[in-house]
Short mmCIF file of C-alpha atoms and ligand atoms in Angstrom, two decimals:
data_model
loop_
_atom_site.label_atom_id
_atom_site.label_comp_id
_atom_site.label_asym_id
_atom_site.label_seq_id
_atom_site.Cartn_x
_atom_site.Cartn_y
_atom_site.Cartn_z
CA MET A 1 75.40 257.95 298.32
CA LYS A 2 75.54 261.64 297.48
CA PRO A 3 78.74 263.01 295.89
CA VAL A 4 81.29 264.69 298.14
CA ASN A 5 81.66 268.34 297.12
CA ILE A 6 85.06 270.01 297.19
CA GLY A 7 85.60 273.78 297.34
CA ILE A 8 89.04 274.96 296.24
CA VAL A 9 90.30 278.35 297.42
CA GLY A 10 93.11 279.51 295.12
CA LEU A 11 93.78 278.23 291.62
CA GLY A 12 97.52 278.73 291.26
CA THR A 13 100.00 275.93 290.58
CA VAL A 14 98.74 273.72 293.42
CA GLY A 15 95.01 274.52 293.19
CA GLY A 16 94.99 274.12 289.42
CA GLY A 17 96.88 270.84 289.76
CA ALA A 18 94.39 269.52 292.35
CA LEU A 19 91.39 270.53 290.23
CA ASN A 20 92.79 268.71 287.21
CA LEU A 21 93.75 265.65 289.21
CA ILE A 22 90.32 265.27 290.80
CA ARG A 23 88.71 265.51 287.36
CA ASP A 24 91.28 263.38 285.48
CA ASN A 25 91.34 260.56 288.05
CA ALA A 26 87.63 260.73 288.96
CA GLU A 27 87.03 257.06 288.30
CA GLU A 28 90.08 255.86 290.25
CA LEU A 29 89.18 258.14 293.16
CA SER A 30 85.66 256.76 293.19
CA ARG A 31 86.99 253.19 293.17
CA ARG A 32 89.20 254.04 296.13
CA THR A 33 86.57 255.80 298.23
CA GLY A 34 83.24 254.41 297.10
CA ARG A 35 82.03 258.00 296.57
CA THR A 36 81.91 260.43 293.68
CA ILE A 37 84.21 263.39 294.36
CA THR A 38 83.25 266.62 292.62
CA VAL A 39 84.83 270.06 292.62
CA SER A 40 81.70 272.18 293.04
CA HIS A 41 83.03 275.65 293.90
CA VAL A 42 86.31 277.52 293.38
CA GLY A 43 87.45 280.83 294.83
CA VAL A 44 89.64 282.70 292.39
CA ARG A 45 90.10 286.40 291.66
CA ARG A 46 89.76 286.27 287.87
CA PRO A 47 86.61 284.97 286.09
CA ARG A 48 86.93 281.41 284.77
CA PRO A 49 84.19 280.90 282.16
CA ASP A 50 85.77 277.54 281.27
CA LEU A 51 84.99 276.27 284.77
CA THR A 52 81.55 277.91 284.92
CA ALA A 53 80.74 276.03 281.71
CA LEU A 54 81.52 272.78 283.56
CA GLY A 55 78.94 273.63 286.25
CA ILE A 56 81.55 274.71 288.83
CA VAL A 57 80.60 277.81 290.84
CA VAL A 58 83.36 280.42 290.48
CA SER A 59 83.55 283.15 293.14
CA ALA A 60 85.87 286.14 293.28
CA ASP A 61 85.05 286.40 296.99
CA ILE A 62 86.99 283.48 298.47
CA MET A 63 84.90 283.47 301.66
CA SER A 64 81.82 282.49 299.68
CA VAL A 65 83.44 279.07 299.13
CA VAL A 66 83.64 278.39 302.87
CA GLN A 67 80.11 279.69 303.36
CA ASP A 68 78.64 277.48 300.63
CA PRO A 69 76.43 274.89 302.41
CA ALA A 70 76.96 272.45 299.52
CA VAL A 71 80.75 272.29 300.09
CA ASP A 72 81.88 269.39 302.31
CA ILE A 73 85.67 269.82 302.14
CA VAL A 74 87.55 273.11 301.65
CA VAL A 75 90.97 272.92 299.97
CA GLU A 76 93.00 276.01 300.97
CA VAL A 77 95.78 276.62 298.47
CA ILE A 78 96.00 280.41 298.29
CA GLY A 79 99.25 280.46 300.31
CA GLY A 80 100.33 283.43 302.42
CA ILE A 81 99.10 283.68 305.94
CA THR A 82 96.43 286.31 306.56
CA ASP A 83 93.72 285.32 304.08
CA ALA A 84 94.61 281.65 304.40
CA ARG A 85 94.11 281.77 308.17
CA ALA A 86 90.74 283.51 307.76
CA VAL A 87 89.63 280.90 305.21
CA VAL A 88 90.70 277.92 307.31
CA MET A 89 89.22 279.24 310.57
CA ALA A 90 85.95 280.16 308.86
CA ALA A 91 85.75 276.74 307.18
CA ILE A 92 86.24 275.05 310.56
CA ALA A 93 83.64 277.32 312.19
CA ASN A 94 81.23 276.34 309.41
CA GLY A 95 81.82 272.65 310.17
CA LYS A 96 83.78 271.90 307.03
CA HIS A 97 86.82 269.66 306.76
CA VAL A 98 89.92 271.33 305.42
CA VAL A 99 92.88 270.31 303.29
CA THR A 100 95.76 272.77 303.24
CA ALA A 101 99.21 272.82 301.63
CA ASN A 102 100.19 275.83 303.71
CA LYS A 103 103.27 275.09 305.82
CA TRP A 104 103.74 278.71 306.84
CA LEU A 105 100.19 278.91 308.16
CA LEU A 106 100.48 275.66 310.11
CA ALA A 107 103.95 276.39 311.51
CA GLU A 108 102.74 279.75 312.85
CA HIS A 109 99.07 279.08 313.67
CA GLY A 110 98.67 275.30 313.61
CA ASN A 111 98.12 274.93 317.37
CA GLU A 112 95.15 277.30 317.22
CA ILE A 113 93.82 275.71 314.01
CA PHE A 114 93.98 272.11 315.26
CA ALA A 115 92.40 273.05 318.60
CA ALA A 116 89.51 274.73 316.76
CA ALA A 117 89.14 271.71 314.45
CA GLU A 118 89.07 269.26 317.34
CA ALA A 119 86.50 271.39 319.22
CA LYS A 120 84.31 271.50 316.13
CA GLY A 121 84.77 267.82 315.23
CA VAL A 122 86.29 268.47 311.83
CA HIS A 123 89.66 267.53 310.40
CA VAL A 124 92.45 269.63 308.90
CA ALA A 125 94.70 267.55 306.62
CA PHE A 126 98.10 268.78 305.45
CA GLU A 127 100.12 266.15 303.61
CA ALA A 128 101.12 268.67 300.91
CA ALA A 129 102.58 271.08 303.47
CA VAL A 130 105.84 269.14 303.80
CA ALA A 131 107.98 267.77 300.95
CA GLY A 132 105.24 268.03 298.28
CA GLY A 133 104.59 264.61 296.84
CA VAL A 134 106.60 262.67 299.44
CA PRO A 135 104.00 261.27 301.90
CA ILE A 136 106.09 262.10 304.97
CA ILE A 137 103.15 263.22 307.12
CA LYS A 138 101.53 259.82 306.76
CA VAL A 139 104.88 258.17 307.47
CA LEU A 140 105.46 260.07 310.71
CA ARG A 141 101.86 259.90 311.90
CA GLU A 142 100.95 256.37 310.88
CA GLY A 143 103.70 254.33 309.22
CA LEU A 144 106.18 254.83 312.08
CA ALA A 145 103.53 254.99 314.82
CA ALA A 146 105.02 252.00 316.66
CA ASN A 147 108.48 253.60 316.87
CA ARG A 148 110.28 256.05 319.11
CA ILE A 149 111.69 258.64 316.73
CA ASP A 150 115.21 259.72 317.73
CA TRP A 151 115.94 262.25 315.00
CA LEU A 152 115.12 263.24 311.48
CA ALA A 153 117.13 265.19 308.93
CA GLY A 154 115.67 266.45 305.70
CA ILE A 155 116.45 268.22 302.48
CA ILE A 156 113.11 269.98 302.48
CA ASN A 157 113.57 272.93 300.19
CA GLY A 158 113.94 272.03 296.53
CA THR A 159 115.01 275.50 295.44
CA GLY A 160 117.90 275.57 297.90
CA ASN A 161 118.96 272.04 296.98
CA PHE A 162 118.95 272.95 293.29
CA ILE A 163 121.24 275.91 294.02
CA LEU A 164 123.69 273.81 296.07
CA THR A 165 123.72 271.08 293.41
CA GLU A 166 124.57 273.56 290.66
CA MET A 167 127.26 275.23 292.80
CA ARG A 168 128.91 271.86 293.32
CA ASP A 169 128.47 270.28 289.87
CA LYS A 170 129.19 273.33 287.77
CA GLY A 171 131.17 275.54 290.15
CA ARG A 172 128.56 278.28 289.71
CA ASP A 173 128.06 281.19 292.11
CA PHE A 174 125.08 281.44 294.44
CA GLU A 175 123.49 284.57 292.89
CA ASP A 176 123.78 283.22 289.38
CA VAL A 177 121.94 279.96 290.19
CA LEU A 178 119.29 281.68 292.31
CA VAL A 179 117.88 283.51 289.28
CA GLU A 180 117.55 280.26 287.36
CA ALA A 181 116.00 278.42 290.34
CA GLN A 182 113.31 281.06 290.66
CA ALA A 183 112.51 280.80 286.95
CA LEU A 184 111.87 277.06 287.43
CA GLY A 185 108.71 277.94 289.37
CA TYR A 186 109.47 276.04 292.60
CA ALA A 187 110.37 279.12 294.62
CA GLU A 188 108.17 280.59 297.34
CA ALA A 189 106.22 283.80 296.66
CA ASP A 190 108.90 285.48 298.78
CA PRO A 191 112.07 283.82 297.44
CA ALA A 192 113.97 284.79 300.58
CA PHE A 193 111.94 282.05 302.30
CA ASP A 194 113.79 279.46 300.22
CA VAL A 195 117.35 280.71 300.65
CA GLU A 196 117.17 282.10 304.19
CA GLY A 197 115.66 278.88 305.57
CA ASN A 198 112.12 279.99 306.53
CA ASP A 199 110.42 277.49 304.23
CA ALA A 200 112.52 274.61 305.56
CA ALA A 201 111.94 275.82 309.13
CA HIS A 202 108.17 275.80 308.57
CA LYS A 203 108.34 272.20 307.35
CA LEU A 204 110.70 271.14 310.15
CA THR A 205 108.34 272.62 312.76
CA ILE A 206 105.53 270.43 311.48
CA MET A 207 107.62 267.26 311.24
CA ALA A 208 109.07 267.74 314.74
CA SER A 209 105.60 267.99 316.24
CA LEU A 210 104.55 264.75 314.60
CA ALA A 211 107.81 263.01 315.53
CA PHE A 212 107.98 263.98 319.20
CA GLY A 213 104.41 264.85 320.20
CA VAL A 214 105.11 268.49 321.07
CA PRO A 215 103.17 271.61 320.06
CA LEU A 216 104.24 273.49 316.92
CA GLN A 217 107.02 275.94 317.91
CA PHE A 218 108.28 277.74 314.82
CA SER A 219 109.70 280.66 316.81
CA LYS A 220 112.20 278.32 318.49
CA VAL A 221 113.75 276.94 315.30
CA PHE A 222 117.37 278.00 314.75
CA MET A 223 117.56 279.14 311.14
CA GLU A 224 120.52 279.79 308.85
CA GLY A 225 120.21 279.94 305.06
CA ILE A 226 122.57 279.25 302.18
CA THR A 227 123.21 282.83 301.08
CA LYS A 228 126.71 283.02 302.58
CA LEU A 229 128.03 279.75 301.15
CA THR A 230 130.83 280.13 298.65
CA ARG A 231 131.98 277.91 295.79
CA ASP A 232 135.23 277.44 297.72
CA ASP A 233 133.43 276.00 300.75
CA VAL A 234 131.57 273.57 298.51
CA ALA A 235 134.85 272.52 296.84
CA TYR A 236 136.85 272.19 300.10
CA ALA A 237 134.09 270.08 301.63
CA GLU A 238 134.25 267.77 298.59
CA GLU A 239 138.01 267.47 298.95
CA LEU A 240 137.56 266.31 302.54
CA GLY A 241 134.92 263.72 301.60
CA PHE A 242 131.84 265.75 302.50
CA ARG A 243 128.97 267.40 300.70
CA ILE A 244 127.17 270.54 301.87
CA LYS A 245 123.38 270.17 302.11
CA HIS A 246 120.87 272.55 303.60
CA LEU A 247 119.24 270.33 306.24
CA GLY A 248 116.36 270.64 308.65
CA ILE A 249 117.34 268.62 311.72
CA ALA A 250 115.09 267.68 314.66
CA ARG A 251 116.62 265.54 317.38
CA GLN A 252 115.38 264.47 320.78
CA SER A 253 118.21 264.38 323.33
CA ALA A 254 118.21 263.87 327.08
CA LYS A 255 118.09 267.65 327.65
CA GLY A 256 115.42 268.57 325.11
CA ILE A 257 114.64 268.87 321.44
CA GLU A 258 116.98 270.36 318.85
CA LEU A 259 115.23 272.22 316.04
CA ARG A 260 117.64 273.63 313.51
CA VAL A 261 117.89 274.50 309.84
CA HIS A 262 121.34 275.24 308.43
CA PRO A 263 123.92 274.26 305.80
CA THR A 264 125.51 271.01 306.95
CA LEU A 265 128.53 268.98 305.88
CA ILE A 266 127.55 265.32 305.53
CA PRO A 267 129.67 262.36 304.37
CA GLN A 268 129.56 262.01 300.57
CA ASP A 269 128.64 258.34 300.73
CA ARG A 270 125.33 258.82 302.57
CA LEU A 271 122.33 258.25 300.29
CA ILE A 272 120.88 261.61 301.32
CA ALA A 273 124.12 263.35 300.24
CA ASN A 274 123.27 262.25 296.70
CA VAL A 275 119.81 263.83 296.58
CA ASN A 276 120.27 266.43 293.87
CA GLY A 277 118.41 269.19 292.06
CA VAL A 278 114.94 270.16 293.29
CA LYS A 279 114.31 266.78 294.91
CA ASN A 280 113.50 266.44 298.62
CA ALA A 281 114.46 263.63 301.01
CA ILE A 282 113.93 262.96 304.70
CA LEU A 283 116.02 260.51 306.71
CA VAL A 284 114.27 259.31 309.88
CA GLN A 285 116.11 257.43 312.63
CA SER A 286 113.67 255.57 314.83
CA ASP A 287 113.57 252.59 317.11
CA PRO A 288 113.14 249.70 316.42
CA VAL A 289 112.96 250.12 312.64
CA GLY A 290 116.32 251.95 312.28
CA PRO A 291 116.99 254.48 309.54
CA THR A 292 114.39 254.95 306.79
CA LEU A 293 114.66 257.39 303.89
CA TYR A 294 111.85 259.06 301.93
CA TYR A 295 112.63 260.69 298.60
CA GLY A 296 110.77 262.43 295.80
CA ALA A 297 109.54 265.65 294.27
CA GLY A 298 109.02 268.29 296.94
CA ALA A 299 107.24 270.87 294.80
CA GLY A 300 105.43 271.42 291.52
CA ALA A 301 101.83 271.05 290.37
CA GLY A 302 101.67 267.26 289.98
CA PRO A 303 103.51 266.19 293.15
CA THR A 304 101.75 268.72 295.37
CA ALA A 305 98.33 267.91 293.89
CA SER A 306 99.09 264.24 294.54
CA ALA A 307 99.40 265.02 298.26
CA VAL A 308 96.39 267.36 298.35
CA VAL A 309 94.13 264.82 296.66
CA ALA A 310 95.43 261.99 298.89
CA ASP A 311 94.19 264.08 301.83
CA VAL A 312 90.84 264.53 300.08
CA VAL A 313 90.65 260.75 299.69
CA ASP A 314 91.42 260.24 303.41
CA LEU A 315 88.72 262.70 304.40
CA VAL A 316 86.15 261.20 302.06
CA ARG A 317 86.88 257.75 303.49
CA ALA A 318 86.62 259.06 307.03
CA LEU A 319 83.39 260.92 306.23
CA THR A 320 81.96 257.75 304.82
CA ALA A 321 83.09 255.60 307.75
CA GLU A 322 82.32 258.29 310.40
CA LYS A 323 85.63 257.66 312.19
CA LEU A 324 87.10 261.11 311.79
CA HIS A 325 89.46 261.48 314.72
CA SER A 326 90.94 258.02 314.70
CA VAL A 327 94.22 259.66 313.64
CA PRO A 328 95.08 262.75 315.75
CA HIS A 329 96.19 265.89 313.88
CA LEU A 330 99.69 265.96 315.37
CA ALA A 331 100.10 262.17 315.66
CA PHE A 332 99.75 262.10 319.48
CA MET A 333 96.47 262.49 321.40
CA PRO A 334 95.88 266.21 322.17
CA HIS A 335 95.88 265.59 325.95
CA ALA A 336 99.14 263.63 325.67
CA MET A 337 101.32 266.29 324.08
CA ALA A 338 104.66 266.68 325.88
CA ASN A 339 106.22 269.93 327.03
CA THR A 340 109.79 268.79 326.33
CA PRO A 341 111.91 271.96 326.04
CA ILE A 342 113.30 273.05 322.68
CA LEU A 343 117.04 273.54 323.18
CA PRO A 344 118.61 276.95 322.46
CA MET A 345 121.19 276.62 319.66
CA GLU A 346 124.00 277.34 322.14
CA GLU A 347 123.28 273.99 323.82
CA VAL A 348 123.35 271.92 320.66
CA VAL A 349 126.32 269.56 320.27
CA THR A 350 127.66 269.07 316.75
CA ALA A 351 130.89 268.93 314.75
CA TYR A 352 132.09 271.84 312.60
CA TYR A 353 133.83 272.87 309.41
CA LEU A 354 135.74 276.13 309.89
CA ARG A 355 137.37 278.19 307.15
CA LEU A 356 139.84 280.85 308.26
CA GLN A 357 141.64 283.31 306.02
CA ALA A 358 145.07 283.65 307.66
CA LEU A 359 148.30 285.60 307.17
CA ASP A 360 151.01 283.24 305.95
CA ARG A 361 153.48 283.51 308.83
CA PRO A 362 154.95 281.27 311.56
CA GLY A 363 152.86 280.65 314.66
CA VAL A 364 149.43 281.37 313.21
CA LEU A 365 148.30 277.76 313.35
CA ALA A 366 149.75 277.47 316.86
CA ASP A 367 147.53 280.39 317.96
CA VAL A 368 144.51 278.89 316.26
CA THR A 369 144.95 275.43 317.78
CA ARG A 370 145.66 276.94 321.21
CA ILE A 371 142.34 278.78 321.15
CA LEU A 372 140.50 275.68 320.01
CA SER A 373 142.10 273.55 322.71
CA GLN A 374 141.29 276.11 325.42
CA HIS A 375 137.64 275.57 324.52
CA GLY A 376 137.96 271.78 324.57
CA ILE A 377 137.65 271.57 320.79
CA ASN A 378 139.31 268.51 319.30
CA ILE A 379 140.51 268.76 315.68
CA GLU A 380 139.48 266.00 313.27
CA ALA A 381 141.32 267.27 310.16
CA ILE A 382 143.17 270.36 309.01
CA LEU A 383 143.94 271.56 305.51
CA GLN A 384 145.89 274.63 304.37
CA LYS A 385 145.45 275.74 300.77
CA PRO A 386 147.89 277.90 298.74
CA ALA A 387 147.54 281.68 298.92
CA ASP A 388 144.48 282.72 296.90
CA ASP A 389 144.62 286.53 297.00
CA ALA A 390 146.96 289.39 296.20
CA ALA A 391 147.84 289.84 299.90
CA GLY A 392 149.12 286.26 300.02
CA THR A 393 146.75 285.12 302.77
CA VAL A 394 145.91 281.42 302.96
CA PRO A 395 142.63 279.57 303.53
CA VAL A 396 142.85 277.13 306.44
CA ILE A 397 140.08 274.56 306.72
CA ILE A 398 139.55 272.76 310.01
CA LEU A 399 137.12 269.94 310.75
CA THR A 400 136.37 269.43 314.44
CA LYS A 401 134.95 266.67 316.56
CA LEU A 402 131.73 267.16 318.54
CA VAL A 403 131.55 270.27 320.72
CA VAL A 404 128.75 272.29 322.30
CA GLU A 405 127.88 275.35 320.18
CA ARG A 406 128.47 277.77 323.10
CA GLU A 407 132.18 276.82 323.20
CA MET A 408 132.48 277.09 319.42
CA ASN A 409 130.90 280.57 319.46
CA ALA A 410 133.42 281.70 322.08
CA ALA A 411 136.33 280.17 320.15
CA ILE A 412 135.24 281.86 316.90
CA THR A 413 135.07 285.23 318.66
CA GLU A 414 138.65 284.76 319.87
CA LEU A 415 139.88 283.51 316.49
CA GLN A 416 138.43 286.58 314.80
CA ALA A 417 140.23 288.81 317.29
CA LEU A 418 143.65 287.47 316.16
CA THR A 419 145.36 290.00 313.91
CA GLU A 420 146.54 287.12 311.68
CA ILE A 421 142.97 286.13 310.86
CA VAL A 422 141.97 288.66 308.24
CA ALA A 423 138.30 287.83 307.50
CA PRO A 424 135.27 286.60 309.42
CA VAL A 425 135.50 282.87 310.15
CA THR A 426 133.16 280.70 308.08
CA ARG A 427 131.47 278.04 310.18
CA ILE A 428 129.37 275.20 308.77
CA ARG A 429 127.94 272.54 311.05
CA MET A 430 128.74 268.92 310.27
CA GLU A 431 126.73 265.72 310.92
CA THR A 432 127.59 262.09 310.24
CA LEU A 433 123.89 261.09 310.15
CA ALA A 434 125.03 257.68 311.36
N1 HSE B 501 109.62 276.65 297.63
C1 HSE B 501 109.47 275.29 298.03
C2 HSE B 501 110.71 274.52 297.56
C3 HSE B 501 108.22 274.73 297.42
O1 HSE B 501 111.53 275.04 296.80
O2 HSE B 501 110.88 273.39 297.99
C4 HSE B 501 107.59 273.62 298.19
O3 HSE B 501 107.29 273.93 299.49
#
């Protein structure tokens, strides 16, 4: 049988890693697929005489890769959204299968891309788009296909998790760790995407579609980053038996689907609370299997190339067997996608950690608890720390039981209006993940 030719668009960390992996593991890949897999064409801005010498066509014009009739599968790893979208749509129009690691592209334009692929009879594979080397796409689409998925919660941004781990372990400040995290090379091209939650929201959008059989709806994800977290919050949470993790949470409730990305207090003894550094992990609660946890490297050349090349292997197998659409792009058959509403954040029910900076005088706590009780908010724990500033104000930390976010928003507005509360109230959502 003739070799399968791969065109790679973009030779950065991921593209370079995929090129090396396909060459280094050529024999293993051939044993797994029954075909020879060859990188025949790469699209990269700078000349690469080393690759030309190996017989690989090198084009500065990335579109010439997708127009090359010899290329069977296009690997899009340029990142960003404008050029990547043009490359993927042109590849599909030219009847080529696509592998992409681009979560931003899929979260924003995936519905259009998958519809075009299905109309054209080609496949767009995207294992590397979520959690790098952790094969969570295959898990949600195939491994758990017999289950009803109730919720999933993931640490899906390695950069953010590294920052939170350092803040906790070494008591370092956010800004200080951020600089080091970016130097590690895991950060997005726009580092704000890591710390403001966009990157995690892109990945959550994709996982929620696969879990619940709904179209991709990035614009409806509630998003809060880690930029406002303080060392004190991290330490107080520890004292109360919790750890702060930046989680992407997707949950199907009777009213609709929750899609939210935010710092979250979780009990210290949960396995996922102990996922540290740049590692990723996704906890999936489904019926009948119960909770399952997937852990590993969420970024970097090797792990991401592992996922990209696994997709290449899947496509080569499917090409060889001519059974391309046996696994639908978004796990459910296109005609069977549900229009379950995505819940506005105000309707989400969760527990909370609140930190108030209060004047140290009689009656303050009475005012605070009165406001909470007027909004039906039940207190789980309360902790007052010694004065920590020149004015002698005291931090008061309150953990609450479950309450709908609308009531909490109203209560926080009233708390902040009290003259005894001297700074904006810090609110961090809290989940037991039980
Ligand atoms: N910037 C991402 C992270 C890379 O830190 O996890 C993988 O998507």
